[in-house]
Coordinates of C-alpha atoms and ligand atoms in Angstrom, one line a residue:
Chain A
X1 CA 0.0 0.0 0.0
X2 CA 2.0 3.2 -1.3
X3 CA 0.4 6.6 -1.8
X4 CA 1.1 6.7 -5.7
X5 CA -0.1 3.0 -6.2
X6 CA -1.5 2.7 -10.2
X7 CA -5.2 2.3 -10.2
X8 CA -5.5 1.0 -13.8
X9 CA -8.8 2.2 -14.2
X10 CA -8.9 6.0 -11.9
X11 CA -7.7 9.3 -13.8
X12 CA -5.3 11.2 -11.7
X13 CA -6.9 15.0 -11.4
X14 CA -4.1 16.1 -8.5
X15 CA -0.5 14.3 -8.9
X16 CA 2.3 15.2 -6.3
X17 CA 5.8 13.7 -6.2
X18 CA 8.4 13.9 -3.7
X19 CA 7.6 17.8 -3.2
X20 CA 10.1 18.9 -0.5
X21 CA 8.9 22.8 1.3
X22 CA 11.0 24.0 4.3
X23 CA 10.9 27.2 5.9
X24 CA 14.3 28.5 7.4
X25 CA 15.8 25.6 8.6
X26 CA 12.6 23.9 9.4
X27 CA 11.4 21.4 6.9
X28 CA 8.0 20.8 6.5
X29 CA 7.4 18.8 3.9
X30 CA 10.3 16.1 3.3
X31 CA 9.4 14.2 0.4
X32 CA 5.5 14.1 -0.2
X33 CA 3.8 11.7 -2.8
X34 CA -0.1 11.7 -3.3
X35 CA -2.8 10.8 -6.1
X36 CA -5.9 12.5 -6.2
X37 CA -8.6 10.3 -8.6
X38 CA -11.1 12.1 -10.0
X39 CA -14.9 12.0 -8.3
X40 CA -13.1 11.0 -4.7
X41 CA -13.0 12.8 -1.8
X42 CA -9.8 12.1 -0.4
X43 CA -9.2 13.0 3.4
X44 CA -5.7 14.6 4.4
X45 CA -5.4 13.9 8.4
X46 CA -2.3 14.9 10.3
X47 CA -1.0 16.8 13.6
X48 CA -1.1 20.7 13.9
X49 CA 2.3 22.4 11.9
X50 CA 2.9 19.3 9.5
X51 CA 2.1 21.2 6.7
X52 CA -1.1 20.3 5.3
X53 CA -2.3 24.1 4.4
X54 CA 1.0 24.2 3.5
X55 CA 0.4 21.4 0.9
X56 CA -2.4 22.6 -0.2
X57 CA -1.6 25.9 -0.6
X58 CA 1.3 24.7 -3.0
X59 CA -1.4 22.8 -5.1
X60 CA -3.3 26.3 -5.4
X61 CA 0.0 27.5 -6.4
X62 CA 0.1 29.9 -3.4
X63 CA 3.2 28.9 -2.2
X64 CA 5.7 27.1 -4.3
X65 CA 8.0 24.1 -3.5
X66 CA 11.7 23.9 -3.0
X67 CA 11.9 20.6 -5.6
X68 CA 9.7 18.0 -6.5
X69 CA 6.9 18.3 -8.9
X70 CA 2.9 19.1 -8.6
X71 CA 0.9 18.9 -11.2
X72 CA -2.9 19.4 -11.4
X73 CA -4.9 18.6 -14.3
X74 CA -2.1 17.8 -15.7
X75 CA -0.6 21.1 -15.3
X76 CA 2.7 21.8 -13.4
X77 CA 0.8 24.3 -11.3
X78 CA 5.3 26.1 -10.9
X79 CA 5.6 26.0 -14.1
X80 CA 3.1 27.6 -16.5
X81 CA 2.9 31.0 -17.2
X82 CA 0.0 33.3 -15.0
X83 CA -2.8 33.2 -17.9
X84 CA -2.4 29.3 -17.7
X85 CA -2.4 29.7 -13.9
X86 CA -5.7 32.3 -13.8
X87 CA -7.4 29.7 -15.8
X88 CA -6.4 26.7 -13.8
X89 CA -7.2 28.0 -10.5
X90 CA -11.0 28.6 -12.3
X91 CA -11.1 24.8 -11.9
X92 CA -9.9 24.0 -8.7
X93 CA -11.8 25.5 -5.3
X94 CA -9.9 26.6 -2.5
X95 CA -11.7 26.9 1.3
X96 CA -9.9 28.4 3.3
X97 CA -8.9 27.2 7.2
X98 CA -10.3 30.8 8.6
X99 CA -12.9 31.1 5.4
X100 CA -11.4 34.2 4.3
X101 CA -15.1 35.9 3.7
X102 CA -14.0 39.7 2.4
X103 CA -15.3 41.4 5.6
X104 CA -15.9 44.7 3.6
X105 CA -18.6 43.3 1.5
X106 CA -22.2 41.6 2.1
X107 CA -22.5 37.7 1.8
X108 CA -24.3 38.7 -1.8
X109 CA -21.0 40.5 -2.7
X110 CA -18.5 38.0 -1.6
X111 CA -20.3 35.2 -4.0
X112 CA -20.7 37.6 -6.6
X113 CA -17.0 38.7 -6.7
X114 CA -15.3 35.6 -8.6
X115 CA -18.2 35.4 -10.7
X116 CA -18.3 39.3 -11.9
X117 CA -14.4 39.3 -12.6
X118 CA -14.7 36.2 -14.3
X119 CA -17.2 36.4 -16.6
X120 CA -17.7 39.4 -17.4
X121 CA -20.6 38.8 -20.3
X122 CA -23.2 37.7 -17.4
X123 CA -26.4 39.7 -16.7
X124 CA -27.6 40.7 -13.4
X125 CA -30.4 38.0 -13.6
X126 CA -27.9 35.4 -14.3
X127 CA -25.5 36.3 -11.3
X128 CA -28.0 36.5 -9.1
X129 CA -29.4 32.9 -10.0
X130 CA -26.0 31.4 -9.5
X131 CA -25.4 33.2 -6.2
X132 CA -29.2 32.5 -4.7
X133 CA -28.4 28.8 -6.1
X134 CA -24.9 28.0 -4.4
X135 CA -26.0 29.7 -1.1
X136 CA -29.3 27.8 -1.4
X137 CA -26.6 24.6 -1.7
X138 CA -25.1 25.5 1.2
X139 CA -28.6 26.3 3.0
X140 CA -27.8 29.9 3.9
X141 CA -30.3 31.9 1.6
X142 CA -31.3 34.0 4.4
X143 CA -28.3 36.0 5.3
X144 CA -27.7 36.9 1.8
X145 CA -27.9 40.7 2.6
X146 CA -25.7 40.4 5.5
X147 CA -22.0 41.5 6.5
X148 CA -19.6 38.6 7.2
X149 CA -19.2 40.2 10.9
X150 CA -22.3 39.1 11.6
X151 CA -22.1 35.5 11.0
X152 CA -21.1 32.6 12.9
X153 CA -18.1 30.5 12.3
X154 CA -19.9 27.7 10.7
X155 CA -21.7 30.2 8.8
X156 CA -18.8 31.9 7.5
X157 CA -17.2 28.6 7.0
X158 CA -20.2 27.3 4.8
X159 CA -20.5 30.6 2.9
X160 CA -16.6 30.1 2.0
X161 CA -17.4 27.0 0.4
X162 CA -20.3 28.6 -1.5
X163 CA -18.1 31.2 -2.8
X164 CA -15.5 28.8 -4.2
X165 CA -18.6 26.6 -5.5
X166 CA -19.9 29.3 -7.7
X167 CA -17.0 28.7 -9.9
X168 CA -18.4 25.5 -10.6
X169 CA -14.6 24.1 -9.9
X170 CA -13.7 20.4 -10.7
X171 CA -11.9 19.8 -7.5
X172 CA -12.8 21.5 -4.3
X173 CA -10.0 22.0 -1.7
X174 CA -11.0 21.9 2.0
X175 CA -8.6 23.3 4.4
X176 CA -10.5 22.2 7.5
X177 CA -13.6 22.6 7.0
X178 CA -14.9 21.4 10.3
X179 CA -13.0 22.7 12.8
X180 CA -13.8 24.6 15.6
X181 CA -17.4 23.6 15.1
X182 CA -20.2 21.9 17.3
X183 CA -21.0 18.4 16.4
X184 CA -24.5 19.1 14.7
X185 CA -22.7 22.0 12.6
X186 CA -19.6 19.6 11.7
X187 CA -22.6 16.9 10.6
X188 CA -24.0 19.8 8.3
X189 CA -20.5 20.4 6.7
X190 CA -19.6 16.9 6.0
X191 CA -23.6 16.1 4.6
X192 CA -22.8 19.6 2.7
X193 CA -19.0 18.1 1.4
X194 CA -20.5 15.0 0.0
X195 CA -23.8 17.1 -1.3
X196 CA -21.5 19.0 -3.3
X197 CA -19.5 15.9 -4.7
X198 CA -22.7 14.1 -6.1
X199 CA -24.0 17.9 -7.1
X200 CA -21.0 19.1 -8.8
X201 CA -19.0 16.0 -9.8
X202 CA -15.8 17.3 -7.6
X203 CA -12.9 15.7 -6.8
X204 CA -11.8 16.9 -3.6
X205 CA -9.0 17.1 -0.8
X206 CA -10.3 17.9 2.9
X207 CA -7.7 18.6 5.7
X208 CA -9.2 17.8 9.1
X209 CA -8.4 16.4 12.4
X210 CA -11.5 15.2 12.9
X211 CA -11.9 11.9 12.1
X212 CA -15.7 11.3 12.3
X213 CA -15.6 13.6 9.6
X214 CA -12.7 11.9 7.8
X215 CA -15.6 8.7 7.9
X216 CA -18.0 10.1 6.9
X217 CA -17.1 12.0 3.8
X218 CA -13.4 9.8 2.9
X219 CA -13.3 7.7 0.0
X220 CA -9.5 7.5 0.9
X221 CA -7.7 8.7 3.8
X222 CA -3.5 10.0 4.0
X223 CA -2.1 10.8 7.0
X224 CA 1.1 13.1 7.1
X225 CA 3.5 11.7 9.2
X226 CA 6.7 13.7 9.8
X227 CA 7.0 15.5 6.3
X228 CA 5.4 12.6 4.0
X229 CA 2.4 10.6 3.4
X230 CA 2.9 7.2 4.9
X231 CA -0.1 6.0 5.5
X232 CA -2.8 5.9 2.6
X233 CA -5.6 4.3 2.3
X234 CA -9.1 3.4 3.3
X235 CA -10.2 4.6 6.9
X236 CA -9.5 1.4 8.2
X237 CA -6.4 0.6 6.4
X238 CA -5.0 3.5 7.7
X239 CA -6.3 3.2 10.9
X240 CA -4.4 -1.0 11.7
X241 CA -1.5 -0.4 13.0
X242 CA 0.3 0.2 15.9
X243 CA 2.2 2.9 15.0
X244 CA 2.2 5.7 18.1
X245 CA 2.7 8.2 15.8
X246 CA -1.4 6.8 14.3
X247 CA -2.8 5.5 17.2
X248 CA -3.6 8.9 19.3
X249 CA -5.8 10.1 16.6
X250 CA -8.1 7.3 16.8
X251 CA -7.8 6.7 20.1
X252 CA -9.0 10.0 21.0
X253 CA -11.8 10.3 19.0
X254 CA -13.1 6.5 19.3
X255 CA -12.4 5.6 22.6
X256 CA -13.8 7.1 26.1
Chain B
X1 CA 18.1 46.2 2.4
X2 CA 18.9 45.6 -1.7
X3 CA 16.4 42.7 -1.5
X4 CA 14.0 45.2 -0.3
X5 CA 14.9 47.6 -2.9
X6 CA 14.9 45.0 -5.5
X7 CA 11.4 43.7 -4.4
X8 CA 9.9 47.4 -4.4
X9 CA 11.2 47.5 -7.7
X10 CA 9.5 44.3 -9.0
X11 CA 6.2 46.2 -7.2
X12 CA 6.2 49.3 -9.2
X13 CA 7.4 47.4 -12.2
X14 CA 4.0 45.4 -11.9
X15 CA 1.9 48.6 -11.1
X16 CA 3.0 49.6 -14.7
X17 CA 2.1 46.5 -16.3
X18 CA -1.0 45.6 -14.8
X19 CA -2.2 49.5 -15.1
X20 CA -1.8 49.3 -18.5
X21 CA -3.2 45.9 -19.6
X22 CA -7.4 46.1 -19.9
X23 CA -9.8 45.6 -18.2
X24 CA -9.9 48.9 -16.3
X25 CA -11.1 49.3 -12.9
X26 CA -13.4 52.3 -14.0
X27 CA -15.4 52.2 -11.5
X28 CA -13.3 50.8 -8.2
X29 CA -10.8 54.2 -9.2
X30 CA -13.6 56.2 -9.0
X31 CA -15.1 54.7 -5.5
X32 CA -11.5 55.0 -4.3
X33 CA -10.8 58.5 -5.4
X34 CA -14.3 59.2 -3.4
X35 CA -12.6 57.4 -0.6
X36 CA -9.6 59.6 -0.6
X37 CA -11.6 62.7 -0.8
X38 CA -13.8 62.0 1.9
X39 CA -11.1 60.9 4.1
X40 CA -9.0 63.8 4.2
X41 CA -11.5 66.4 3.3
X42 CA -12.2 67.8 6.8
X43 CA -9.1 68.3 7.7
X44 CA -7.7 69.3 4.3
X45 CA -10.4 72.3 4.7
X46 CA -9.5 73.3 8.5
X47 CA -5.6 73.1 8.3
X48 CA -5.8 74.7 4.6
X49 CA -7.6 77.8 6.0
X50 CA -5.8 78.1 9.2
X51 CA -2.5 77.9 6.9
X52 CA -3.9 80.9 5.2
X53 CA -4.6 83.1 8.5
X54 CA -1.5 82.1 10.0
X55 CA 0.7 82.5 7.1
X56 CA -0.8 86.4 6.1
X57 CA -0.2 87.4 9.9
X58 CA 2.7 86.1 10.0
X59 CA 4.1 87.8 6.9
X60 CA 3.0 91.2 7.4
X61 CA 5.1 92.3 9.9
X62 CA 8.0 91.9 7.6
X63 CA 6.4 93.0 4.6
X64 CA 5.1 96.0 6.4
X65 CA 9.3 97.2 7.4
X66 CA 9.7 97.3 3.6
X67 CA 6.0 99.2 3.5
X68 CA 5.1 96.6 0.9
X69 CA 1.7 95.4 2.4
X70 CA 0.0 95.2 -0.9
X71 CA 2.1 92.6 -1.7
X72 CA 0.8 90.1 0.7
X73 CA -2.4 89.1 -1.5
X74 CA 0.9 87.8 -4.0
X75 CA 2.8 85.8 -1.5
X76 CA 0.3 84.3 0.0
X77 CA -0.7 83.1 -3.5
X78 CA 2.7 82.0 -4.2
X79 CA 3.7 80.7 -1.0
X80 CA 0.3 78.5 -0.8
X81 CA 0.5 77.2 -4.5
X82 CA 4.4 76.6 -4.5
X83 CA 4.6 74.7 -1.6
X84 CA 2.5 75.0 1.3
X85 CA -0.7 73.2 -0.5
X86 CA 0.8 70.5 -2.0
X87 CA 3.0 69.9 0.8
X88 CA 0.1 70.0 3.5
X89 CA -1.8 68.2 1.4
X90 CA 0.2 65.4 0.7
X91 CA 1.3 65.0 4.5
X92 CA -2.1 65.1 5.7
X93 CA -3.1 62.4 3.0
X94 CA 0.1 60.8 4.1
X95 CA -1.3 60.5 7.7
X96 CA -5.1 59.8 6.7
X97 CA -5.1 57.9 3.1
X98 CA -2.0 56.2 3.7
X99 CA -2.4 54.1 7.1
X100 CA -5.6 53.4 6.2
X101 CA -5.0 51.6 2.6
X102 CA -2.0 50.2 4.6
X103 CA -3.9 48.7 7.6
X104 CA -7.0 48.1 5.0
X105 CA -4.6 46.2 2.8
X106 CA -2.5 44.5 5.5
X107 CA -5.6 43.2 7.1
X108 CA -6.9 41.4 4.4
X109 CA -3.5 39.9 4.0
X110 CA -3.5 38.4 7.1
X111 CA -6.3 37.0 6.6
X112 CA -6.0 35.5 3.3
X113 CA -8.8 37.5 2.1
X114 CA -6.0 38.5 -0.6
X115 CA -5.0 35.0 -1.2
X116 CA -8.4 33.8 -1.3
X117 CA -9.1 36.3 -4.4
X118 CA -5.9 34.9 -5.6
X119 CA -6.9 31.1 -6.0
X120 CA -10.4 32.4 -7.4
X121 CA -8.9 33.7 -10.2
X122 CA -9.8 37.3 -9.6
X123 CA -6.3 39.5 -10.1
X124 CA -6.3 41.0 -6.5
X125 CA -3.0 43.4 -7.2
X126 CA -5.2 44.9 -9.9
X127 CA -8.4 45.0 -7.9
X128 CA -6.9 46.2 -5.0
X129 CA -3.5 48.0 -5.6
X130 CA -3.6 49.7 -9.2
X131 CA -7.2 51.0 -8.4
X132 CA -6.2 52.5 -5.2
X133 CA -2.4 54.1 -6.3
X134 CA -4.5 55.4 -9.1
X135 CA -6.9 57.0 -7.2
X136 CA -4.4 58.8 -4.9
X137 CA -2.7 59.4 -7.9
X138 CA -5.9 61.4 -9.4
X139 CA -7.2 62.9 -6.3
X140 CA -4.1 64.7 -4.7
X141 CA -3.9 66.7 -7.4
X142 CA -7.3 67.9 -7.2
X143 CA -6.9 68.2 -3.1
X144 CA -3.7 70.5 -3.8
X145 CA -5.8 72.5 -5.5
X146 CA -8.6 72.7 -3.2
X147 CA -6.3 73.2 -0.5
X148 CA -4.5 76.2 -2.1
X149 CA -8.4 77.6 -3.0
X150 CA -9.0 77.5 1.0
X151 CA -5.9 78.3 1.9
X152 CA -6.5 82.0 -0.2
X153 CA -9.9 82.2 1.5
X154 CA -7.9 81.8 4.8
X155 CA -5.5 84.7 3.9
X156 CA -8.7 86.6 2.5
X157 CA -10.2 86.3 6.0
X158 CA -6.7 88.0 7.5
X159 CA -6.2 91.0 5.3
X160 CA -9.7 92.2 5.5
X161 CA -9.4 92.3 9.3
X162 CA -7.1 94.8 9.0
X163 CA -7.7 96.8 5.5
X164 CA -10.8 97.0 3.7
X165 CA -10.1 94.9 0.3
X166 CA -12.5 93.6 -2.2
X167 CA -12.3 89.7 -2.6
X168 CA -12.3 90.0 -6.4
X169 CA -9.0 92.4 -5.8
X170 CA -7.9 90.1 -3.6
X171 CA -7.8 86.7 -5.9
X172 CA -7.0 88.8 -8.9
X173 CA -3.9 90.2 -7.2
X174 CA -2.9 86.7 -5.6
X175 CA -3.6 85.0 -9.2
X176 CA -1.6 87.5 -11.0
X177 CA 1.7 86.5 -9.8
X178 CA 1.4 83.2 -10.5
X179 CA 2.8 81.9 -13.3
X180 CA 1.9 79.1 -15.5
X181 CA 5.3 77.2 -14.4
X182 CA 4.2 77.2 -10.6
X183 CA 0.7 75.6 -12.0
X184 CA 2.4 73.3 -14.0
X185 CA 5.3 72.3 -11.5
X186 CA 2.5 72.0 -8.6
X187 CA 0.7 69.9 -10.8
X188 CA 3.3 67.4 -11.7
X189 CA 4.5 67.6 -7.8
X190 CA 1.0 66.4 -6.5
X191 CA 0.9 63.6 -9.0
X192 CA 4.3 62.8 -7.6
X193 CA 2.9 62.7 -4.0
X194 CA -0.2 61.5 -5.1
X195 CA 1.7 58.2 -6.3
X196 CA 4.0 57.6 -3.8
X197 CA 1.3 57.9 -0.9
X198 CA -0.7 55.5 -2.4
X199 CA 1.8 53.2 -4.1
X200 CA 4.0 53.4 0.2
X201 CA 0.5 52.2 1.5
X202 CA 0.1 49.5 -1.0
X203 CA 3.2 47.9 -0.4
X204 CA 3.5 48.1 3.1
X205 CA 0.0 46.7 3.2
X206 CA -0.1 43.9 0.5
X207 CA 3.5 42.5 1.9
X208 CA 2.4 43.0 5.2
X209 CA 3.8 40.3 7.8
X210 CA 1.6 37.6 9.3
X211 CA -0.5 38.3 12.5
X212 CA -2.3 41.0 14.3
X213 CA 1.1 43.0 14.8
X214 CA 1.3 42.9 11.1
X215 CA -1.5 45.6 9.9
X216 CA -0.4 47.9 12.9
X217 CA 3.2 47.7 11.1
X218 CA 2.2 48.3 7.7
X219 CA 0.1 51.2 8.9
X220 CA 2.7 52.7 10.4
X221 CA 5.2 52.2 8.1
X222 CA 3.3 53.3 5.3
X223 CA 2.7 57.1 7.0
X224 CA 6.3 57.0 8.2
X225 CA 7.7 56.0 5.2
X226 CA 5.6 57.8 3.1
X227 CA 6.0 61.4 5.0
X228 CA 9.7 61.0 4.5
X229 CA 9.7 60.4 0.8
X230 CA 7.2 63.2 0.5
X231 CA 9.7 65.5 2.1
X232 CA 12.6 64.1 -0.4
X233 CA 10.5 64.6 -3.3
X234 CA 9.6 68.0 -2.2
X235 CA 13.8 68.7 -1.7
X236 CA 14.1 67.7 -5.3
X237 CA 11.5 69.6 -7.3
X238 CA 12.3 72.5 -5.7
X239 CA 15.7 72.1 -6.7
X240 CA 14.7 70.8 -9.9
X241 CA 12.0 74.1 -10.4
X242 CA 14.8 76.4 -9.6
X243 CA 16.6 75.2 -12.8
X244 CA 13.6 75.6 -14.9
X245 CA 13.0 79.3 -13.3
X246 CA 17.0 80.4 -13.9
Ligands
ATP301 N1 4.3 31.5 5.0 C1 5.0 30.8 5.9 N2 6.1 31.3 6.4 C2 6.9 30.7 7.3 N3 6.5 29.5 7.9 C3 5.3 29.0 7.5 C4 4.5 29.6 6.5 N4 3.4 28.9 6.3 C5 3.5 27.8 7.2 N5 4.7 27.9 7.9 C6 5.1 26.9 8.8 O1 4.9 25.6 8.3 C7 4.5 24.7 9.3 C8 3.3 24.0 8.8 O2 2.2 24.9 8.7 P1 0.7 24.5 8.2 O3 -0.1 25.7 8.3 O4 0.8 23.8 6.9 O5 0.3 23.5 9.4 P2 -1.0 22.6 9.4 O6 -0.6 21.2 9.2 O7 -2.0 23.2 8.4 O8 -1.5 22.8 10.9 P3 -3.0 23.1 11.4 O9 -3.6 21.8 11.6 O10 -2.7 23.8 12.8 O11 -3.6 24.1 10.5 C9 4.2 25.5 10.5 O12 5.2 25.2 11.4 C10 4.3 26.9 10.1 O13 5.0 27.7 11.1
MG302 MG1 -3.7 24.3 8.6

C-alpha cells in the first residue's frame, strides 16, 4: 500500500511527487507523494504544523516548493505561465482554514465577486441565480444581505465554500472545513461536502483532524507523518497499525 | 536592504504592467478617489484655511518694514500654491489615506482575504493596488488645488481684518503672480505625491507580515515612510524648479 499505487482504471486529477517545502531551517514537507482520482473525496489527516495548508496551498500555487513536482490537471501548477495559472485556479476551489469571507462586503457580494471578474458577459439576472443557487446549496439563503461580521463560524465557513462553488470548480480544496465547530454543525458540513460531490462532480482534498468527519465524507484517507504521506488508504487501512505516531488520533476520538 | 529595494522595484514594475493591460477598474478608481476625498477632506479644509490666517499674519510684519503690504495678497498666492498646498496636502493624506489603505490592505493579507481572491482567479493586485495608487494618484492633485483655494480664503479672511479689500482684488492680485510654471510644476508635484502615498501604502499593506502586529506595522510604516519620501521629493522639485526658473 503506497500513496502513488496505479489504479489502472482512476484518472489522476491532483498528482504530487516527492515535493520537499522548508521554511528556514525547518522542513516541513520532506518528500510528499499523493494521487488524487477524479470524483473522490480524499481525506488529508495529520498533527497541527505538518504542513497540510502548506500542501495545499502549494497545489493552489500559493506557495511554491523547493523541488519536486505538482501537477494538477495535468498542469505543473510552478511552471506555467499566470494566464495558464488564472485559468487553472477557475477549476480548482480553495476553502480556506479561517474562510477568508471579504469582511468589507455583504455575503451577496462575496459570491458575486469571482463570478463578476470572471465572466464578465453575465447579466444581473444570471448572477444572481447562480449566487441564490450556491447559497441555497449550502442552505444559507437568508443571510444573503448580511456582512460577514455578523455570521457565525460555521456560517462563514459554509459561505466560503459557496463562494468557491460558484465557480463551478472540478476539485474542491478543503482546508479544515470542520473545525472549531459543534458536532450538529460539523454533521451539516460533512452532509454539505459529499452534497457537493454528487452535485458538482468534484474531486476533492479535505484537511481535518476530525476523524468522524474523515468517515463520513473519505473515499480514501493520507495521514502526514513527519513530512510525507505514509499511510494511505481506506479509513480502516489506515487506521491497523500500531504505529504511536497513528494510534492517538483514533484513540482520542473513538475511545472514552 | 537591496532585497527590499529590489522587491519594491518588482512592485512598481507590476503597477505599470497591470495598469496598463485592460480591463480597467473604472469604477473601483472612481469609488477610491471618493474614498480619498472623503477621508482627508475635513481636515484638508481646517488646516488649509488656518495655513492661510496664520501665514498672512505672520508675513505682514516683515512686509510692512519694507512698507510693501499690498504685496501680501501675491505671497500668500505663491507661498500656498508653490509649496505650502501641495506639501500640506500630501502630508495630511500621508497621515489619513496612507495608514488606512496600509492597515486596509494589511488586514486582508492576514487574513488570506487576498489569497483567497488569488486562488479564485480574480487578479487582487489589480483590484486592490492599481485602483487605489490610481486614485491617490488622481485625487491629490485635485486636493492641492482645493487646499490652495482654501488656503486663499484663509488669507482673504486675515487682510480684510485689517484693510478694507475687495475679494475680487484680492484673488486677482494673488492669481496675477502666478505663473503658468508654478501651475504646471504644482501639478506634476502632487501627481508625484499622489503616487507615492498610495503606491508606500500599498506595499506596506499587501506584503504586510503575518498576525495582528502585522496591519499595525504596515500602517505605520506606510505614514512614516511615506511622510519622509514626500519631504525628499519636495527637496528635489524644488531644486529641480529652480533650474527651470534660472
Ligand atoms: N508563510 C509561511 N512562512 C513561514 N512559515 C510557515 C508559513 N506557512 C507555514 N509555515 C510553517 O509551516 C508549518 C506547517 O504549517 P501548516 O499551516 O501547513 O500546518 P497545518 O498542518 O495546516 O496545521 P494546522 O492543523 O494547525 O492548520 C508551521 O510550522 C508553520 O509555522
Ligand atoms: Mg492548517
Amino acid at each position: 500500500m503506497t500513496a502513488t499505487e496505479n489504479h489502472p482504471n482512476k484518472e489522476t486529477v491532483i498528482s504530487i511527487r516527492d515535493v520537499k517545502k522548508s521554511f528556514g531551517d525547518y522542513d516541513v514537507l520532506r518528500g510528499a507523494d499523493l494521487d488524487l482520482y477524479r470524483g473522490e473525496n480524499l481525506v488529508v489527516l495529520g498533527r497541527s504544523g505538518t504542513g497540510k495548508s502548506v500542501l495545499i496551498k502549494i497545489i493552489a500555487g500559493l506557495l511554491t516548493q523547493d523541488s519536486g513536482s505538482v501537477k494538477v490537471l495535468g498542469q505543473a501548477v510552478d511552471e506555467i505561465s499566470g494566464k495558464e495559472l488564472i485559468k487553472l485556479r477557475l477549476r480548482v476551489g480553495f476553502s480556506f482554514q479561517n474562510s477568508a469571507l471579504y469582511d468589507s462586503m455583504t455575503v451577496r457580494k462575496n459570491l458575486e465577486f469571482p463570478l463578476v471578474r470572471n465572466q464578465k458577459n453575465l447579466t444581473k439576472a444570471e448572477i444572481n441565480k447562480a449566487t441564490e443557487s450556491v447559497l441555497d446549496a449550502v442552505g444559507l439563503l437568508q443571510t444573503i444581505n448580511q456582512m460577514p461580521s455578523e455570521l457565525s463560524g460555521g456560517q462563514r465557513k459554509r459561505i466560503g465554500i459557496a463562494r468557491t462553488l460558484i465557480l463551478q470548480p472540478e476539485i474542491m480544496l478543503y482546508d479544515e472545513p470542520t473545525a472549531g465547530l459543534d458536532p450538529i454543525t460539523c454533521i451539516e458540513i460533512n452532509n454539505l461536502i459529499n452534497e457537493v460531490k454528487e452535485r458538482y462532480k468534484t474531486s476533492s482534498i479535505i484537511i481535518t483532524h476530525d476523524l468522524t468527519c474523515a468517515k463520513h465524507v473519505g473515499d480514501r484517507v493520507a495521514m502526514l507523518l513527519d513530512g510525507s504521506f505514509e499511510r494511505v488508504g481506506t479509513f480502516e487501512e489506515v487506521f491497523d497499525t500500531d504505529d504511536e505516531r497513528v494510534k492517538p488520533f483514533y484513540d482520542y476520538n473513538f475511545i472514552d | 536592504m537591496f532585497l527590499e529595494l529590489y522587491r519594491v522595484h518588482q512592485f512598481i514594475k507590476k503597477f505599470f504592467i497591470e495598469a496598463i493591460a485592460p480591463p480597467y477598474e473604472g469604477r473601483e478608481i472612481l469609488r477610491q478617489c471618493y474614498q480619498v476625498g472623503y477621508k482627508s477632506l475635513a481636515l484638508i479644509s481646517l488646516t488649509g484655511f488656518i495655513t492661510g490666517i496664520v501665514f498672512a499674519k505672520q508675513s505682514r510684519p516683515s512686509l510692512a518694514e519694507f512698507g510693501a503690504t499690498s504685496w501680501l495678497p501675491s505671497l500668500v498666492g505663491i507661498a500656498l500654491l508653490r509649496t505650502l498646498a501641495p506639501l500640506l496636502t500630501a502630508l495630511i493624506s500621508a497621515g489619513k489615506v496612507g495608514s488606512s489603505i496600509g492597515a486596509e490592505l494589511g488586514s486582508m493579507k492576514v487574513s488570506e482575504q487576498i489569497d483567497a481572491m488569488e486562488v479564485s482567479a480574480t487578479n487582487p493586485f489589480k483590484y486592490l493596488v492599481v485602483s487605489r495608487v490610481l486614485a491617490t494618484t488622481i485625487s491629490i492633485p485635485i486636493l492641492t488645488f482645493y487646499t490652495a483655494f482654501v488656503g486663499l480664503l484663509g488669507g482673504f479672511l486675515n487682510i480684510t481684518s485689517s484693510e478694507s479689500t475687495s475679494f475680487s482684488t484680492y484673488i486677482q492680485t494673488s492669481l496675477e503672480s502666478i505663473t503658468f510654471l508654478d501651475i504646471t510644476s504644482s501639478t506634476i508635484k502632487a501627481i508625484v505625491f499622489g503616487f507615492t502615498i498610495g503606491m508606500v501604502g500599498c506595499y506596506q499593506g499587501y506584503n504586510s507580515s503575518k498576525g495582528t502586529e502585522g496591519v499595525g506595522k504596515a500602517a505605520n510604516s506606510a505614514v512614516v515612510i511615506g511622510m519622509f519620501l514626500v519631504f525628499i521629493e519636495e527637496v528635489i522639485a524644488t531644486q529641480i524648479t529652480f533650474l527651470f526658473r534660472t
